[in-house]
Coordinates of C-alpha atoms in Angstrom, one line a residue:
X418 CA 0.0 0.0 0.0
X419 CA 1.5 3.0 -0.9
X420 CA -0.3 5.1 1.3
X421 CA 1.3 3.4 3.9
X422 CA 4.2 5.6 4.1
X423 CA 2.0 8.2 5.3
X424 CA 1.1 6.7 8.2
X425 CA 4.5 5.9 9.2
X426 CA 4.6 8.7 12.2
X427 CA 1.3 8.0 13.5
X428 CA 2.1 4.3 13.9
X429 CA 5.3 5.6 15.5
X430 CA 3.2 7.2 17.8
X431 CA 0.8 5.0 19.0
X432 CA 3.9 2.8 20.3
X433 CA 3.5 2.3 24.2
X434 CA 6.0 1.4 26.8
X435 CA 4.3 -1.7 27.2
X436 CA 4.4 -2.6 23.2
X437 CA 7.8 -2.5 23.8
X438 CA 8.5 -4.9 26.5
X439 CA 5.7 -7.7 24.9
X440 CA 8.1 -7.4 22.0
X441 CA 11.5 -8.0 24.2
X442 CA 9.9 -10.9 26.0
X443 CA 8.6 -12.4 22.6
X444 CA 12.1 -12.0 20.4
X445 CA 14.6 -11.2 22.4
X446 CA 15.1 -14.8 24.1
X447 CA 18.3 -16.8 24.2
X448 CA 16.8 -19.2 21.4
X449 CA 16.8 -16.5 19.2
X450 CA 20.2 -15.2 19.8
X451 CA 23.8 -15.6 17.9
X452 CA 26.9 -15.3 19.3
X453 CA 30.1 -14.5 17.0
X454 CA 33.9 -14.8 18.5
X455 CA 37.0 -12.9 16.4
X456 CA 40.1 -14.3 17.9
X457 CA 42.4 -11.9 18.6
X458 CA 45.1 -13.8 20.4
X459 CA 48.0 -12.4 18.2
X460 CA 47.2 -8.9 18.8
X461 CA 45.9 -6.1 16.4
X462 CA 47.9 -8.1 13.7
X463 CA 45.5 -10.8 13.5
X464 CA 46.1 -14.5 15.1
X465 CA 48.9 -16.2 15.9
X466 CA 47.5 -19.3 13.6
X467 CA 47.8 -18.0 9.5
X468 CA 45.6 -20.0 8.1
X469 CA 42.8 -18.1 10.5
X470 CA 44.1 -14.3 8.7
X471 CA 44.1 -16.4 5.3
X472 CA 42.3 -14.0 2.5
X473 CA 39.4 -15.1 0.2
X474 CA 40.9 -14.9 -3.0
X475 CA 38.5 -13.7 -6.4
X476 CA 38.6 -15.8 -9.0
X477 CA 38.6 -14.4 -13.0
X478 CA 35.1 -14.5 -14.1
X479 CA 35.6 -16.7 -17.3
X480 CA 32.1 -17.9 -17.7
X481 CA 29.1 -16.6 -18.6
X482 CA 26.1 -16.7 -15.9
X483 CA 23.4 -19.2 -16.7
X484 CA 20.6 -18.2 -18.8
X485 CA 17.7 -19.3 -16.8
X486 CA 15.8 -22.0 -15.5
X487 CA 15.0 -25.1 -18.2
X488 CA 12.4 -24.6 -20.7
X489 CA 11.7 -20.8 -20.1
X490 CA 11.8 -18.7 -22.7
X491 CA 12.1 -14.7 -22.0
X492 CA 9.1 -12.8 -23.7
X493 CA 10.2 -10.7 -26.2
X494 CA 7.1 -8.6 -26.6
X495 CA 8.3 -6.4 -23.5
X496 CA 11.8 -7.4 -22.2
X497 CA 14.4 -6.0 -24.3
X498 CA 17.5 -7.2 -24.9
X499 CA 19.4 -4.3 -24.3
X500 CA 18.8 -1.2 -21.6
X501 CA 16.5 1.1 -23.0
X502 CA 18.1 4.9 -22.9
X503 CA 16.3 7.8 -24.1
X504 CA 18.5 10.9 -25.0
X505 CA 20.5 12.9 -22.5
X506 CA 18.4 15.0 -20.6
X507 CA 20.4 18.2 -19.4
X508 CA 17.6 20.1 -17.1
X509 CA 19.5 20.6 -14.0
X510 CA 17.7 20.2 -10.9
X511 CA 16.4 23.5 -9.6
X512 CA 18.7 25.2 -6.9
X513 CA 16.3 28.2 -6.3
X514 CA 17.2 29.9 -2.8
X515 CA 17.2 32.8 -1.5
X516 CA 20.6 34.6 0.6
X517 CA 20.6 37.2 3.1
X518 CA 23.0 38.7 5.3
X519 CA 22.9 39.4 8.9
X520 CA 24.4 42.7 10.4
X521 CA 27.2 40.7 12.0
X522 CA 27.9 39.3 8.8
X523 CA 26.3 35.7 9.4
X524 CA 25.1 34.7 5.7
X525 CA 21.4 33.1 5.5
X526 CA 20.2 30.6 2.6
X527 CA 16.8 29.4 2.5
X528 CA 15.7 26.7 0.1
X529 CA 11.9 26.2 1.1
X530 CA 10.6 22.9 0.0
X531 CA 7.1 21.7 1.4
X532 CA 6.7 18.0 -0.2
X533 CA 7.6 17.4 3.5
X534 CA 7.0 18.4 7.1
X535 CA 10.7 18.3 7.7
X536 CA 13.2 21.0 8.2
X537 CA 16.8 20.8 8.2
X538 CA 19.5 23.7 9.4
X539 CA 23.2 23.6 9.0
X540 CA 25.0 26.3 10.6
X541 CA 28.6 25.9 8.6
X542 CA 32.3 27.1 9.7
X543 CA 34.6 28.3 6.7
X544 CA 37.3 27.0 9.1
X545 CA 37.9 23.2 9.3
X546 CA 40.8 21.5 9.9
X547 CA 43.0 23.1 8.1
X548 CA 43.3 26.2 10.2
X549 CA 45.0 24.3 13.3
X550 CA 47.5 24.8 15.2
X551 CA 47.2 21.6 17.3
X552 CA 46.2 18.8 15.1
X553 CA 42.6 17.0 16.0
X554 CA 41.7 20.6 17.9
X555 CA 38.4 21.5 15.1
X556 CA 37.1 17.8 15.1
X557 CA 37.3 17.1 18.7
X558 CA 35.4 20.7 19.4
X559 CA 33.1 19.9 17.6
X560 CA 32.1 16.7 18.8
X561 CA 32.4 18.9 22.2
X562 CA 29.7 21.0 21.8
X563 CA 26.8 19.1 22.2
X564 CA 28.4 17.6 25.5
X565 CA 27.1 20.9 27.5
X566 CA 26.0 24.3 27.6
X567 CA 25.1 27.2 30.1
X568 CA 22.1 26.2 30.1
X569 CA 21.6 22.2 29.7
X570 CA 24.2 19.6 30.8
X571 CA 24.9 16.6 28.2
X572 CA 22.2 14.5 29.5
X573 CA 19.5 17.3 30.0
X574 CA 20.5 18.1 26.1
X575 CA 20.0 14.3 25.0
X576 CA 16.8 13.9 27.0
X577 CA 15.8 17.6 25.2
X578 CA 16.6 15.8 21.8
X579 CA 15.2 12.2 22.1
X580 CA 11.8 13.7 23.5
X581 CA 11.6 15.9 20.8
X582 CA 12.6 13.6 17.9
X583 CA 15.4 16.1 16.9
X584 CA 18.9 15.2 15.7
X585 CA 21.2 18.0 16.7
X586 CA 25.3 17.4 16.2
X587 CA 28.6 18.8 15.2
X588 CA 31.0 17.8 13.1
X589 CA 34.8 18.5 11.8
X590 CA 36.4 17.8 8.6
X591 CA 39.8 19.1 7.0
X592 CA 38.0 22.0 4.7
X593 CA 35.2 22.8 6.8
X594 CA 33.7 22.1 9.8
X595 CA 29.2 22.0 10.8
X596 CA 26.4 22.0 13.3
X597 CA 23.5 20.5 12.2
X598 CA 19.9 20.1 13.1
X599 CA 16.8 18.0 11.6
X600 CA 13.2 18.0 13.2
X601 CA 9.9 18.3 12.3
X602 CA 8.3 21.7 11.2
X603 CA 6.1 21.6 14.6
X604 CA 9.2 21.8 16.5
X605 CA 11.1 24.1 14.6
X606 CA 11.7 27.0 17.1
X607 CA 12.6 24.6 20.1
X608 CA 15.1 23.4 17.6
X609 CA 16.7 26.4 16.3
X610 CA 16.8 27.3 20.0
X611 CA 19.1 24.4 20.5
X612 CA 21.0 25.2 17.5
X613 CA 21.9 28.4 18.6
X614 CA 22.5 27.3 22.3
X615 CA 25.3 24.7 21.7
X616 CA 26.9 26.8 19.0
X617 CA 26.8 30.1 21.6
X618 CA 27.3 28.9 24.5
X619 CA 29.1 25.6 24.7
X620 CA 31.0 25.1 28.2
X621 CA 33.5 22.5 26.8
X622 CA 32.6 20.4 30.5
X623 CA 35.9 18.7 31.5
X624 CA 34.6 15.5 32.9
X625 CA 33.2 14.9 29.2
X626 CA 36.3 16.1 27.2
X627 CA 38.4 12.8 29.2
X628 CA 35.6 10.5 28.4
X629 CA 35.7 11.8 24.5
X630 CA 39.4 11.7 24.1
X631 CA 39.8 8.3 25.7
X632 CA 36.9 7.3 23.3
X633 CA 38.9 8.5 20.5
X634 CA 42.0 7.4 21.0
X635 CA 40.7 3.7 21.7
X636 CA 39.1 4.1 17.7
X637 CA 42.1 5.1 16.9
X638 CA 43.9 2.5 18.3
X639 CA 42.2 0.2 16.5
X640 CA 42.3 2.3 13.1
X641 CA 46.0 2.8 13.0
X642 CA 46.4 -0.9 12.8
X643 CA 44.0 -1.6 9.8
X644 CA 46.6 -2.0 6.6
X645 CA 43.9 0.3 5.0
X646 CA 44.2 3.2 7.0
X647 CA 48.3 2.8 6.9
X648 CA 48.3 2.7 3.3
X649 CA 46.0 6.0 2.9
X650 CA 48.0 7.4 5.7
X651 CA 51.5 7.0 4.2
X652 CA 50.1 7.7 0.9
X653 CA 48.8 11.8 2.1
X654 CA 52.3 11.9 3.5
X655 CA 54.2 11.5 0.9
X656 CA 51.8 13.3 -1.4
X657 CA 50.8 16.2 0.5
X658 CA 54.4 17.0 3.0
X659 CA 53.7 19.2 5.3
X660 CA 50.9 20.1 4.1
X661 CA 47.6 19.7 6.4
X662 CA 45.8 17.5 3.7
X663 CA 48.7 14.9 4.8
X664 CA 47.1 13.8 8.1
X665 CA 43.5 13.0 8.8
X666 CA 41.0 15.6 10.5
X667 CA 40.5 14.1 13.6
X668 CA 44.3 13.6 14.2
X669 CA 46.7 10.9 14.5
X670 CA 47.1 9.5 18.1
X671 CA 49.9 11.2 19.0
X672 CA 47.9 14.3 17.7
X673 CA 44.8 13.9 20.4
X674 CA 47.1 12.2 23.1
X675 CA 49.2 16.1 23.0
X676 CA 45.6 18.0 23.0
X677 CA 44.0 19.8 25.7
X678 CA 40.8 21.2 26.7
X679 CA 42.1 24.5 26.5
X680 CA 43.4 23.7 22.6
X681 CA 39.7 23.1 22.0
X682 CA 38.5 26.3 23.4
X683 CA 41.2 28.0 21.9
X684 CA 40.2 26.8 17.9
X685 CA 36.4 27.1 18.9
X686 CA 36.5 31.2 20.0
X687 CA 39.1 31.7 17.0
X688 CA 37.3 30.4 13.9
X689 CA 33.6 30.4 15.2
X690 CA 32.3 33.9 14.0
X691 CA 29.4 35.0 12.1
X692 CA 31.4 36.4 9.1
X693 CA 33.1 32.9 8.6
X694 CA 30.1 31.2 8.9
X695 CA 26.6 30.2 6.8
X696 CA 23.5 29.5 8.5
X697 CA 21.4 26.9 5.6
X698 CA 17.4 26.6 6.3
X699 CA 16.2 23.4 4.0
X700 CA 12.4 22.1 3.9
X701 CA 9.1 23.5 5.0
X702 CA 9.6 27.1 6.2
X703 CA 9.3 30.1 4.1
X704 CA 11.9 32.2 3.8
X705 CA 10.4 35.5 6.0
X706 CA 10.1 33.2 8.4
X707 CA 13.8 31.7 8.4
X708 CA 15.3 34.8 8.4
X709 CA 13.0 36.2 11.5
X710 CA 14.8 33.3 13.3
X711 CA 18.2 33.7 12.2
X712 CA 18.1 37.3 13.7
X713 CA 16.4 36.2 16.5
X714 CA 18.8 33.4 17.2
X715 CA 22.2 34.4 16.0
X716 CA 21.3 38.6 15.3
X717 CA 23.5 39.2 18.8
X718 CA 26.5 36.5 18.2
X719 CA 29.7 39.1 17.6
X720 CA 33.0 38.2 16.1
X721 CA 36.1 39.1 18.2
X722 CA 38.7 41.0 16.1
X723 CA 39.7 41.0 12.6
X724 CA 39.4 37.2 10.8
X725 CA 42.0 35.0 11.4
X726 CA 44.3 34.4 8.7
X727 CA 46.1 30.8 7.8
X728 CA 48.8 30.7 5.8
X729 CA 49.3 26.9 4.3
X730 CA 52.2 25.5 3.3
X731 CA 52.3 23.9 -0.5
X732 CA 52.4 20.4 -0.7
X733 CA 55.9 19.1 -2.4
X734 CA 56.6 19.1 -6.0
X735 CA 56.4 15.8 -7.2
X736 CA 59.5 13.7 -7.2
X737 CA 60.7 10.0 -9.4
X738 CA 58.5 7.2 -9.3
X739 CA 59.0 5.1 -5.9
X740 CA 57.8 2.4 -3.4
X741 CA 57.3 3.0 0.2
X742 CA 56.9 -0.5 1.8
X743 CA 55.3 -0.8 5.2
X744 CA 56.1 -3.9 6.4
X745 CA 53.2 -5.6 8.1
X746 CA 55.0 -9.1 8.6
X747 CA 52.3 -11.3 9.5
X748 CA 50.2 -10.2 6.7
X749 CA 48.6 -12.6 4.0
X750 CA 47.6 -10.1 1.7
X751 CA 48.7 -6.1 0.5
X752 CA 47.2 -2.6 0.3
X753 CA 48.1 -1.1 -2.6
X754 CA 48.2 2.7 -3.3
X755 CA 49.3 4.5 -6.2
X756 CA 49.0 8.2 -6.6
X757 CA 50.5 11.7 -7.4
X758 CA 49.0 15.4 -7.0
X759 CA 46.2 16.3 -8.9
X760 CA 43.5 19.4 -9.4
X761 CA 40.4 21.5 -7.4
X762 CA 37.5 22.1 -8.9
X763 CA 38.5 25.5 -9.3
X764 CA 40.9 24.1 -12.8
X765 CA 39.2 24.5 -16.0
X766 CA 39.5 21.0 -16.4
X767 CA 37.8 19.2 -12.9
X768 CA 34.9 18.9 -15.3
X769 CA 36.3 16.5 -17.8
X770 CA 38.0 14.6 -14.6
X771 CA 34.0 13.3 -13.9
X772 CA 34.1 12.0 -17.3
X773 CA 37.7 10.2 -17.0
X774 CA 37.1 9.1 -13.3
X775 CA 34.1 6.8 -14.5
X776 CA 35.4 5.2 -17.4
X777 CA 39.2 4.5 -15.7
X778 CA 38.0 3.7 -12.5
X779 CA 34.7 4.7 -10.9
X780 CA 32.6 1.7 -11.5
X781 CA 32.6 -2.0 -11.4
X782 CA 32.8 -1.9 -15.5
X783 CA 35.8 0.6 -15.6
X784 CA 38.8 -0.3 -17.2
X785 CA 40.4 -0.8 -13.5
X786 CA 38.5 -3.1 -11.8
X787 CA 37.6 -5.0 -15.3
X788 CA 41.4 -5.8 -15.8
X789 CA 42.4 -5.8 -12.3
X790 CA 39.4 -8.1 -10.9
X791 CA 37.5 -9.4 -13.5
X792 CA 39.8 -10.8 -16.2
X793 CA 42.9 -11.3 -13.8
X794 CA 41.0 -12.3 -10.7
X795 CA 43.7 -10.7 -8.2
X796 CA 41.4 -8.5 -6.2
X797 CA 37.5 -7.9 -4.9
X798 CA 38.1 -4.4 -6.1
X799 CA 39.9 -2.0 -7.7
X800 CA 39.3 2.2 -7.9
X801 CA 40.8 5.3 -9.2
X802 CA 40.7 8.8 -9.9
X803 CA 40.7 12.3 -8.9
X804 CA 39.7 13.6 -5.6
X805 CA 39.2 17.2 -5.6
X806 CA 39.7 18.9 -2.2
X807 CA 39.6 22.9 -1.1
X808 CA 42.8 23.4 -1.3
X809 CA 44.8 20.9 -3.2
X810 CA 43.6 17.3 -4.9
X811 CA 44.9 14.2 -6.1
X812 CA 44.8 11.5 -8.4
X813 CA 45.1 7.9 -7.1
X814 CA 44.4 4.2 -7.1
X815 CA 43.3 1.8 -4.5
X816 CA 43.2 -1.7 -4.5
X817 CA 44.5 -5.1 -2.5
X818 CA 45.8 -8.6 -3.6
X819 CA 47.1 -11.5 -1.3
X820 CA 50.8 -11.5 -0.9
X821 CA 51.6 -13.7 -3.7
X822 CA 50.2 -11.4 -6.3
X823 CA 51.1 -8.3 -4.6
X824 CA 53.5 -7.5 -7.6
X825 CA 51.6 -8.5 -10.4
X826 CA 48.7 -6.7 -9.0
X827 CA 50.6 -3.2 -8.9
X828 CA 52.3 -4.1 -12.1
X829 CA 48.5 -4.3 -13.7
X830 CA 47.3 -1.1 -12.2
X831 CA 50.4 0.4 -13.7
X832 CA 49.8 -1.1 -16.9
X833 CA 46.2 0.8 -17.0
X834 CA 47.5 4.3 -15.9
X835 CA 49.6 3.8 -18.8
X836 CA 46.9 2.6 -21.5
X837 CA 45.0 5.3 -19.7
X838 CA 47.3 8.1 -21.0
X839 CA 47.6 6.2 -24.1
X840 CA 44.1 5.3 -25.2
X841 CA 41.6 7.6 -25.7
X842 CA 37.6 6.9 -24.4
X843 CA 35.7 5.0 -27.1
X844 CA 32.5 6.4 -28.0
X845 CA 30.7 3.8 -26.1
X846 CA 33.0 4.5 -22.9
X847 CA 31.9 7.9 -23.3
X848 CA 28.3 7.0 -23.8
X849 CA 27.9 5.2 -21.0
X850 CA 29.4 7.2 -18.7
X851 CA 27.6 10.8 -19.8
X852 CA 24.4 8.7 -19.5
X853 CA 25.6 7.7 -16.0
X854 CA 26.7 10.8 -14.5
X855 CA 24.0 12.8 -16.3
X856 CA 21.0 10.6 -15.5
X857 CA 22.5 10.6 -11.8
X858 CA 22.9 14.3 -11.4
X859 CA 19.4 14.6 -10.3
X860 CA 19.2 11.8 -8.1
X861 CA 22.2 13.5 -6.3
X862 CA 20.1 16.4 -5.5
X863 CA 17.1 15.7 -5.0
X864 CA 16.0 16.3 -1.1
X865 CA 16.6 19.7 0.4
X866 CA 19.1 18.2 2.4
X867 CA 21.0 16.9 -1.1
X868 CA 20.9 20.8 -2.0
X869 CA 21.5 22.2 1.2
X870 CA 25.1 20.5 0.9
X871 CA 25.6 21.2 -2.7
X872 CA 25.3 24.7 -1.8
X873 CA 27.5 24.3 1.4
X874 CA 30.2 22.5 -1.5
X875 CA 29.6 26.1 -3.6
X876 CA 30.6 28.2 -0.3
X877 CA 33.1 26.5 0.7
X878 CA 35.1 26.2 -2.0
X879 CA 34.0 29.8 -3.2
X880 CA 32.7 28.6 -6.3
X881 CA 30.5 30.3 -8.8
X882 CA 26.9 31.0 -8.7
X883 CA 25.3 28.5 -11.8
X884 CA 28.5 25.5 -11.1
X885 CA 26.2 22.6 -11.2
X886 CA 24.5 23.8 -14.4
X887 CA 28.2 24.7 -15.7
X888 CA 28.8 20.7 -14.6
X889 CA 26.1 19.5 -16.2
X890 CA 26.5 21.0 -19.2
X891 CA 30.6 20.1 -19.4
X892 CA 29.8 16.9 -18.9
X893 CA 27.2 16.3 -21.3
X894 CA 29.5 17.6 -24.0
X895 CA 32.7 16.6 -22.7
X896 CA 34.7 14.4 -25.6
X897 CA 38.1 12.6 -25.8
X898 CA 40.1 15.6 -27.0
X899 CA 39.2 17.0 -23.5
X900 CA 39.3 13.7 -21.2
X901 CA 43.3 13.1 -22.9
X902 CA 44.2 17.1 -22.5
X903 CA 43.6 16.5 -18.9
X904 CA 45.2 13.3 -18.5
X905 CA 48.4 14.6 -20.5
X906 CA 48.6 17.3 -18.0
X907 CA 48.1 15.9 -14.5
X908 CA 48.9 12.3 -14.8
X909 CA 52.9 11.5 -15.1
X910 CA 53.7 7.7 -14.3
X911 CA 57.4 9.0 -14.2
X912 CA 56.2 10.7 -10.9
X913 CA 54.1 8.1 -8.8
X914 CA 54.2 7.3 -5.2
X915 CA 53.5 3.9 -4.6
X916 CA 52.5 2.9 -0.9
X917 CA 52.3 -1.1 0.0
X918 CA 51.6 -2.5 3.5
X919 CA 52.5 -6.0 3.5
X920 CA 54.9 -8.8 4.1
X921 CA 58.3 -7.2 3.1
X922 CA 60.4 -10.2 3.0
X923 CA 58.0 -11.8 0.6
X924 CA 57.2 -9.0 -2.0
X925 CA 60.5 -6.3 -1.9
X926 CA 62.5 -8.3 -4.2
X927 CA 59.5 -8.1 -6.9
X928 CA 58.8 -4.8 -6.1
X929 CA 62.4 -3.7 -6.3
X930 CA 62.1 -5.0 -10.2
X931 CA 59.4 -1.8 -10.6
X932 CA 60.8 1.1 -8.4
X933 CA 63.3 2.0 -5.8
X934 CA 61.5 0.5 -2.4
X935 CA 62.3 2.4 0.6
X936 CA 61.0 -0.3 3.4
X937 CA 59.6 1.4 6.4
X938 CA 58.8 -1.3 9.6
X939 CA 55.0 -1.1 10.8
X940 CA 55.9 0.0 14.4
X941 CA 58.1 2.7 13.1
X942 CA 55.3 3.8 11.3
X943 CA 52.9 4.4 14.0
X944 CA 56.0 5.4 16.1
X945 CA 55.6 8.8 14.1
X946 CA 52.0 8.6 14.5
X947 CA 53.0 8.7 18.7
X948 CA 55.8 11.5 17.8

């Protein structure tokens, strides 16, 4: 029925306290439970028996998949054989909002939208991670907020919230950092209300900040000892120097273990100010009415002093192909990265990278993961690209293979960066990718929320009024003279990092065969992580 949806929140509702225990005495018995034990009894590194941390290995796909049961014949009246695609439509989705700007210097966007009785806020910081001094300082602040105020402690808030059905939370990331807030229209001005309290008047309570940084650092712990994480980590590093991009936003663990309350504090009354910041209204309120609460909310918060200025270091020019071997020595497979520096969507060309992304290594039928996983059978997965950030951006590949193959793996992702520069799109590459990312781009914004963050992406990265039109239309037309300019330009396979994290003593001699390997020992790798 699908009117049922509309009934959802009633049903929700009608729900008593004593629909909820029948329930737990009815599924919730012992019969009904499964238990499941991960031995751990070598450590992070996995278990002291091999054959336990033994990978599942993909096997080339070689045959065709059956073509159905016995003696059933597929209708041909109305199954095609073939995808039906109708021509590109190029409509972009409509962005239509309005902006204001508070006396203080607090910019307003509305984007009303009344399909539902929803309404989400984001109050975004032009400051993220990249502005610290003290590494982890922006993220951990901003999980911080919601821990207290002047006027509610963290439970009093969290009992405010779960009563209410409203999701309130901060959070930090290296080009930006957020509150945001989601409720229902009927409690839109206790929300805002809460909004404004935890972003003007946190209290950064002490007793919490211990709790949140051992609770961080215990993630981390875990984290740092994933080969994943250690490959992406040495990977920034050696692309990105000294740069901030180089390091993750919440910090390494030597990062939080050296913060402080007061470092928190510090990065909070520094870069939270009305004239770095953009307060987003998404859903069912008219735009009169969002900007009567803005003012009434945030019309008194005051910025202290001039804006801060950040001066970033560049990240290093890039130098001869080479291999940086983390050696994780009771590993059974390897995490493979390959990468160099790349472009921001503020280069002409970021539009074309959508275009070369797909077809080289953005979907299970790219070049990458077809050679890589389906005809060689040395990996579950295989992807590459450019990654645009604020600041800087890369282009990379990711991928794993089991210790044996470790070599031929990277020698095969090699092998398509180089028939990447070498062989232009086919038409049909470029077909069905255009249809992809064009018949996508609507689905991709869609909800208020979808647009609230596009137009958070547009101020952020101070980006021009139309861009996803300009996208959209760059896209559509985009052909292989542009797709090979770019590649010609950013991608030089005389000037690759390569990170691996596996068993050294069984893949550096095959390595050594493709590029200088510089062999760095698992423990003195997080050792610089504790530095």
């Amino acid at each position: 029925d699908p009117a049922r949806a509309n009934e959802q929140l009633a049903n929700i509702r009608r729900v008593t306290i004593a629909d909820l225990e029948r329930v737990a005495r009815k599924y919730l018995v012992p019969q009904r439970q499964i238990v499941v034990k991960i031995p751990m009894s070598g450590g992070p590194g996995g278990s002291k028996n091999p054959e336990e941390d033994a990978p599942i290995t993909a096997k080339p796909e070689t045959k065709a998949p059956p073509a159905g049961r016995p003696g059933v014949k597929r209708p041909e009246s109305y199954f095609p054989t073939a995808p039906l695609a109708g021509p590109l439509d190029l409509q972009a989705p409509s962005f239509a909002h309005t902006t204001h700007t508070l006396t203080n210097g607090l910019k307003v966007l509305v984007i009303p939208n009344h399909e539902t009785t929803l309404v989400s806020m984001q109050l975004g910081l032009l400051a993220g991670a990249w502005t610290e001094t003290k590494p982890g300082s922006a993220s951990m602040a901003l999980d911080m907020i919601t821990k207290g105020t002047k006027q509610h402690n963290e439970a009093e808030l969290a009992d405010e919230l779960g009563t209410y059905a409203i999701s309130l939370g901060g959070s930090g990331v290296m080009d930006s950092a957020s509150v945001n807030a989601n409720c229902l229209t009927e409690q839109l001005d206790r929300t805002i209300g809460l909004l404004g309290e935890v972003v003007l008047t946190p209290t950064f309570p002490k007793d919490e900040y211990i709790g949140l940084k051992e609770q961080t650092l215990s993630g981390l712990l875990v984290s740092t000892s994933d080969p994943t994480y250690q490959a992406q980590l040495a990977l920034r590093r050696a692309v990105y120097g000294e740069h901030p991009y180089a390091r993750s936003a919440a910090g390494e663990p030597a990062d939080v273990e050296a913060l402080s309350l007061d470092d928190l504090t510090a990065w909070w009354k520094q870069f939270a100010r009305p004239d770095m910041a953009v307060l987003i209204f998404a859903g069912d309120i008219e735009d009169a009415r969002a900007v009567e609460l803005a003012k009434k909310t945030f019309g008194g918060w005051k910025a202290a002093g001039p804006k801060p200025e950040v001066k970033l270091p560049a990240p290093p020019p890039s130098t001869t192909t080479r291999i940086i071997l983390v050696d994780k020595t009771r590993s059974t497979q390897s995490q493979i990265r390959v990468g160099q520096l790349g472009i921001t969507r503020h280069d002409p060309k970021y539009f074309f990278s959508r275009v070369v992304d797909t077809y080289f290594g953005g979907s299970f039928s790219s070049r990458l993961n077809t050679a890589i996983r389906v005809n060689k059978g040395l990996t579950y997965g295989a992807n590459g690209g450019f990654h645009a950030q604020r600041f800087a951006g890369s282009f990379s590949v990711s991928t794993f293979s089991k210790t044996e193959s470790t070599v031929e793996a990277l020698e095969a992702v090699l092998a398509e960066i180089k028939r990447l520069k070498a062989e232009p799109p086919t038409t049909e590459e470029l077909r069905k990718t255009k249809a992809y990312l064009v018949g996508n781009f609507p689905l991709e914004r869609e909800t208020p929320f979808q647009m609230a963050s596009e137009l958070w992406l547009i101020e952020t990265n101070s980006l021009p009024a139309g861009y996803f039109e300009q996208e959209l239309q760059a896209v559509a037309t985009t052909g292989e003279p542009e797709c090979m300019k770019l590649i010609s330009d950013v991608v030089n396979l005389d000037k690759m990092t390569i990170v691996v994290v596996g068993k050294a003593e069984a893949i550096k001699a095959g390595l050594e065969k493709v590029a200088p390997v510089t062999v760095v020992q698992e423990e003195a790798e997080k050792g610089k992580q504790r530095e």
